[in-house]
Amino acid sequence: MDIILKDITKSYDGQMVLKNFNWTIEENKFNFIMGESGIGKTTLINILMGIVKPDSGEIYGIEGKKLSIVFQENRLLEDFDPVTNLKLVADKDTRDEEIKTLLRELGLEDSLKKKVSQLSGGMKRRLAIGRALIARADIVIMDEPFKELDKDLYLKTIQLVKEKLKGKTVIIVTHSEEECEIFGGRKIIWKDIQERIYKKEL
Ligand SMILES: Nc1ncnc2c1ncn2[C@@H]1O[C@H](COP(=O)(O)OP(=O)(O)OP(=O)(O)O)[C@@H](O)[C@H]1O
Ligand SMILES: [Mg+2]
Protein backbone atom coordinates (compact mmCIF):
# COMPACT_ATOMS: atom_id res chain seq x y z
CA MET A 1 0.00 0.00 0.00
CA ASP A 2 1.26 3.48 -0.86
CA ILE A 3 1.61 5.98 1.98
CA ILE A 4 -0.69 8.92 1.43
CA LEU A 5 -0.20 12.26 3.14
CA LYS A 6 -3.30 14.38 2.80
CA ASP A 7 -3.46 18.09 3.57
CA ILE A 8 -0.85 17.98 6.30
CA THR A 9 -0.42 21.28 8.09
CA LYS A 10 2.08 22.13 10.79
CA SER A 11 3.11 25.39 12.45
CA TYR A 12 5.67 26.07 15.14
CA ASP A 13 4.84 29.05 17.35
CA GLY A 14 2.63 30.60 14.68
CA GLN A 15 5.18 29.95 11.94
CA MET A 16 3.69 27.83 9.16
CA VAL A 17 6.02 25.07 7.97
CA LEU A 18 3.71 22.63 6.17
CA LYS A 19 0.57 23.92 4.48
CA ASN A 20 -1.81 21.45 2.86
CA PHE A 21 1.08 19.18 2.05
CA ASN A 22 0.01 16.30 -0.20
CA TRP A 23 2.34 13.48 -1.13
CA THR A 24 1.83 9.90 -2.24
CA ILE A 25 4.85 7.82 -1.28
CA GLU A 26 4.97 4.86 -3.60
CA GLU A 27 5.16 1.40 -2.11
CA ASN A 28 8.31 -0.63 -2.77
CA LYS A 29 10.06 2.25 -4.52
CA PHE A 30 12.77 4.80 -3.79
CA ASN A 31 10.94 8.09 -3.14
CA PHE A 32 13.09 11.22 -3.10
CA ILE A 33 12.07 14.57 -1.71
CA MET A 34 14.05 17.72 -2.43
CA GLY A 35 13.65 21.19 -1.05
CA GLU A 36 15.70 24.04 0.26
CA SER A 37 17.15 24.24 3.74
CA GLY A 38 14.62 25.09 6.44
CA ILE A 39 11.59 24.30 4.29
CA GLY A 40 10.32 21.51 6.61
CA LYS A 41 11.81 18.22 5.39
CA THR A 42 12.94 16.97 8.79
CA THR A 43 9.65 18.12 10.30
CA LEU A 44 7.86 16.00 7.70
CA ILE A 45 10.00 12.99 8.61
CA ASN A 46 9.29 13.52 12.29
CA ILE A 47 5.58 13.54 11.44
CA LEU A 48 5.94 10.27 9.51
CA MET A 49 7.81 8.76 12.45
CA GLY A 50 5.10 9.89 14.86
CA ILE A 51 7.61 12.04 16.79
CA VAL A 52 5.81 15.27 15.84
CA LYS A 53 2.05 15.59 15.58
CA PRO A 54 0.65 17.57 12.65
CA ASP A 55 -1.91 20.30 13.40
CA SER A 56 -4.23 18.80 10.80
CA GLY A 57 -4.28 16.35 7.94
CA GLU A 58 -4.24 12.59 7.54
CA ILE A 59 -1.65 9.92 6.87
CA TYR A 60 -2.77 6.60 5.39
CA GLY A 61 -0.82 3.40 4.92
CA ILE A 62 1.77 3.71 7.68
CA GLU A 63 -0.08 2.29 10.69
CA GLY A 64 1.33 -0.98 11.95
CA LYS A 65 4.35 -0.78 9.64
CA LYS A 66 7.87 -1.18 11.00
CA LEU A 67 9.98 1.89 10.28
CA SER A 68 13.70 2.39 10.34
CA ILE A 69 15.51 5.68 9.99
CA VAL A 70 18.75 7.48 9.33
CA PHE A 71 18.28 10.72 11.28
CA GLN A 72 19.76 13.96 9.96
CA GLU A 73 22.19 13.88 12.89
CA ASN A 74 23.52 10.37 13.50
CA ARG A 75 22.13 9.78 17.02
CA LEU A 76 24.54 6.92 17.70
CA LEU A 77 25.59 5.63 21.10
CA GLU A 78 29.06 7.20 21.19
CA ASP A 79 30.40 5.12 24.10
CA PHE A 80 29.63 1.81 22.43
CA ASP A 81 31.20 0.03 19.47
CA PRO A 82 29.53 -0.26 16.03
CA VAL A 83 28.45 -3.88 16.58
CA THR A 84 26.60 -2.94 19.78
CA ASN A 85 24.97 0.04 18.09
CA LEU A 86 23.53 -2.23 15.41
CA LYS A 87 22.62 -5.04 17.81
CA LEU A 88 20.36 -2.70 19.74
CA VAL A 89 18.03 -2.22 16.78
CA ALA A 90 18.39 -5.64 15.16
CA ASP A 91 15.86 -8.43 15.62
CA LYS A 92 16.83 -10.90 18.35
CA ASP A 93 17.62 -13.65 15.87
CA THR A 94 20.12 -11.50 13.93
CA ARG A 95 23.51 -13.18 14.19
CA ASP A 96 26.63 -11.19 15.09
CA GLU A 97 28.21 -12.40 11.88
CA GLU A 98 25.43 -10.77 9.85
CA ILE A 99 26.08 -7.48 11.63
CA LYS A 100 29.83 -7.72 11.11
CA THR A 101 29.40 -8.58 7.43
CA LEU A 102 27.24 -5.49 6.93
CA LEU A 103 29.78 -3.31 8.75
CA ARG A 104 32.51 -4.71 6.50
CA GLU A 105 30.41 -3.96 3.44
CA LEU A 106 30.16 -0.39 4.71
CA GLY A 107 33.96 -0.22 4.92
CA LEU A 108 34.03 -0.27 8.71
CA GLU A 109 36.00 -3.51 9.13
CA ASP A 110 38.84 -1.80 11.02
CA SER A 111 36.49 -0.16 13.48
CA LEU A 112 34.37 -3.04 14.77
CA LYS A 113 35.76 -2.79 18.29
CA LYS A 114 36.31 0.97 18.52
CA LYS A 115 34.02 3.29 20.42
CA VAL A 116 31.85 5.32 18.06
CA SER A 117 33.35 8.49 19.60
CA GLN A 118 36.67 7.51 17.99
CA LEU A 119 35.27 7.29 14.47
CA SER A 120 35.42 10.01 11.77
CA GLY A 121 32.33 11.89 10.59
CA GLY A 122 32.03 9.78 7.44
CA MET A 123 32.48 6.54 9.39
CA LYS A 124 29.73 7.53 11.81
CA ARG A 125 27.46 8.35 8.90
CA ARG A 126 28.01 4.92 7.34
CA LEU A 127 27.31 3.33 10.72
CA ALA A 128 24.05 5.27 11.02
CA ILE A 129 23.11 3.96 7.55
CA GLY A 130 24.04 0.43 8.65
CA ARG A 131 21.73 0.73 11.64
CA ALA A 132 18.83 1.52 9.31
CA LEU A 133 19.75 -1.40 7.06
CA ILE A 134 20.05 -4.06 9.77
CA ALA A 135 16.57 -3.45 11.16
CA ARG A 136 14.08 -5.52 9.16
CA ALA A 137 11.78 -2.64 8.37
CA ASP A 138 8.88 -2.25 5.96
CA ILE A 139 9.63 1.43 5.40
CA VAL A 140 13.07 3.02 5.52
CA ILE A 141 13.38 6.78 5.96
CA MET A 142 16.68 8.58 5.37
CA ASP A 143 17.33 12.27 6.06
CA GLU A 144 20.26 13.36 3.87
CA PRO A 145 21.95 9.99 4.41
CA PHE A 146 24.97 10.41 2.15
CA LYS A 147 26.23 13.77 3.35
CA GLU A 148 29.78 13.81 4.71
CA LEU A 149 30.88 10.94 2.45
CA ASP A 150 33.70 11.60 0.02
CA LYS A 151 33.26 10.71 -3.63
CA ASP A 152 34.48 7.10 -3.60
CA LEU A 153 32.65 6.08 -0.43
CA TYR A 154 29.64 8.12 -1.49
CA LEU A 155 29.15 6.04 -4.63
CA LYS A 156 29.95 2.73 -2.90
CA THR A 157 27.52 3.44 -0.08
CA ILE A 158 24.78 4.47 -2.50
CA GLN A 159 25.24 1.22 -4.44
CA LEU A 160 25.05 -0.81 -1.23
CA VAL A 161 21.88 0.95 -0.04
CA LYS A 162 20.35 0.56 -3.49
CA GLU A 163 21.06 -3.17 -3.48
CA LYS A 164 19.94 -3.81 0.13
CA LEU A 165 16.73 -1.80 -0.03
CA LYS A 166 15.58 -2.73 -3.52
CA GLY A 167 11.86 -3.55 -3.39
CA LYS A 168 11.24 -1.75 -0.08
CA THR A 169 9.41 1.49 0.48
CA VAL A 170 12.20 4.02 0.92
CA ILE A 171 11.98 7.77 1.54
CA ILE A 172 15.16 9.77 1.01
CA VAL A 173 15.56 13.48 1.74
CA THR A 174 18.32 14.91 -0.39
CA HIS A 175 19.79 18.02 -1.95
CA SER A 176 21.38 15.95 -4.74
CA GLU A 177 19.90 15.37 -8.20
CA GLU A 178 22.68 12.85 -8.77
CA GLU A 179 21.35 10.57 -6.02
CA CYS A 180 17.87 10.40 -7.57
CA GLU A 181 19.45 9.53 -10.90
CA ILE A 182 21.70 6.79 -9.53
CA PHE A 183 18.79 5.20 -7.63
CA GLY A 184 16.39 5.69 -10.50
CA GLY A 185 13.82 6.71 -7.92
CA ARG A 186 10.84 8.99 -8.04
CA LYS A 187 11.69 12.60 -7.25
CA ILE A 188 9.34 15.13 -5.74
CA ILE A 189 10.08 18.82 -5.34
CA TRP A 190 8.71 20.16 -2.06
CA LYS A 191 7.13 23.29 -3.49
CA ASP A 192 5.13 21.30 -6.03
CA ILE A 193 3.15 19.41 -3.41
CA GLN A 194 2.04 22.02 -0.94
CA GLU A 195 0.23 25.31 -1.01
CA ARG A 196 2.38 28.38 -1.18
CA ILE A 197 3.17 29.91 2.21
CA TYR A 198 2.96 33.70 2.08
CA LYS A 199 5.30 35.98 4.01
CA LYS A 200 2.55 37.07 6.43
CA GLU A 201 2.21 33.45 7.57
CA LEU A 202 5.93 33.18 8.39
N1 LIG B 1 10.94 21.91 17.35
C1 LIG B 1 10.84 23.03 16.66
N2 LIG B 1 10.39 24.16 17.24
C2 LIG B 1 10.26 25.31 16.55
N3 LIG B 1 10.59 25.45 15.25
C3 LIG B 1 11.05 24.36 14.62
C4 LIG B 1 11.21 23.11 15.28
N4 LIG B 1 11.69 22.20 14.38
C5 LIG B 1 11.83 22.88 13.22
N5 LIG B 1 11.45 24.16 13.35
C6 LIG B 1 11.42 25.18 12.28
O1 LIG B 1 10.70 24.64 11.19
C7 LIG B 1 11.31 24.99 9.96
C8 LIG B 1 11.63 23.72 9.18
O2 LIG B 1 12.69 23.01 9.84
P1 LIG B 1 13.21 21.60 9.32
O3 LIG B 1 14.29 21.16 10.21
O4 LIG B 1 12.04 20.71 9.16
O5 LIG B 1 13.79 21.99 7.88
P2 LIG B 1 14.62 21.13 6.82
O6 LIG B 1 13.93 21.28 5.50
O7 LIG B 1 14.82 19.76 7.33
O8 LIG B 1 16.02 21.93 6.74
P3 LIG B 1 17.51 21.35 6.44
O9 LIG B 1 17.59 21.09 4.94
O10 LIG B 1 18.38 22.51 6.82
O11 LIG B 1 17.72 20.15 7.26
C9 LIG B 1 12.51 25.85 10.29
O12 LIG B 1 12.14 27.20 10.19
C10 LIG B 1 12.81 25.48 11.72
O13 LIG B 1 13.41 26.54 12.40
MG1 LIG C 1 16.46 18.68 7.78
PDB file of C-alpha atoms and ligand atoms in Angstrom, residues 38 40-43 72 143-144 173 175, ligand 2:
ATOM      1  CA  GLY A  38      14.619  25.089   6.443  1.00  0.00           C
ATOM      2  CA  GLY A  40      10.325  21.512   6.614  1.00  0.00           C
ATOM      3  CA  LYS A  41      11.808  18.218   5.389  1.00  0.00           C
ATOM      4  CA  THR A  42      12.938  16.973   8.792  1.00  0.00           C
ATOM      5  CA  THR A  43       9.648  18.121  10.296  1.00  0.00           C
ATOM      6  CA  GLN A  72      19.757  13.960   9.959  1.00  0.00           C
ATOM      7  CA  ASP A 143      17.329  12.275   6.060  1.00  0.00           C
ATOM      8  CA  GLU A 144      20.264  13.364   3.868  1.00  0.00           C
ATOM      9  CA  VAL A 173      15.555  13.476   1.740  1.00  0.00           C
ATOM     10  CA  HIS A 175      19.786  18.020  -1.953  1.00  0.00           C
TER      11      HIS A 175
HETATM   12 MG    MG B   2      16.456  18.677   7.781  1.00  0.00          MG
END
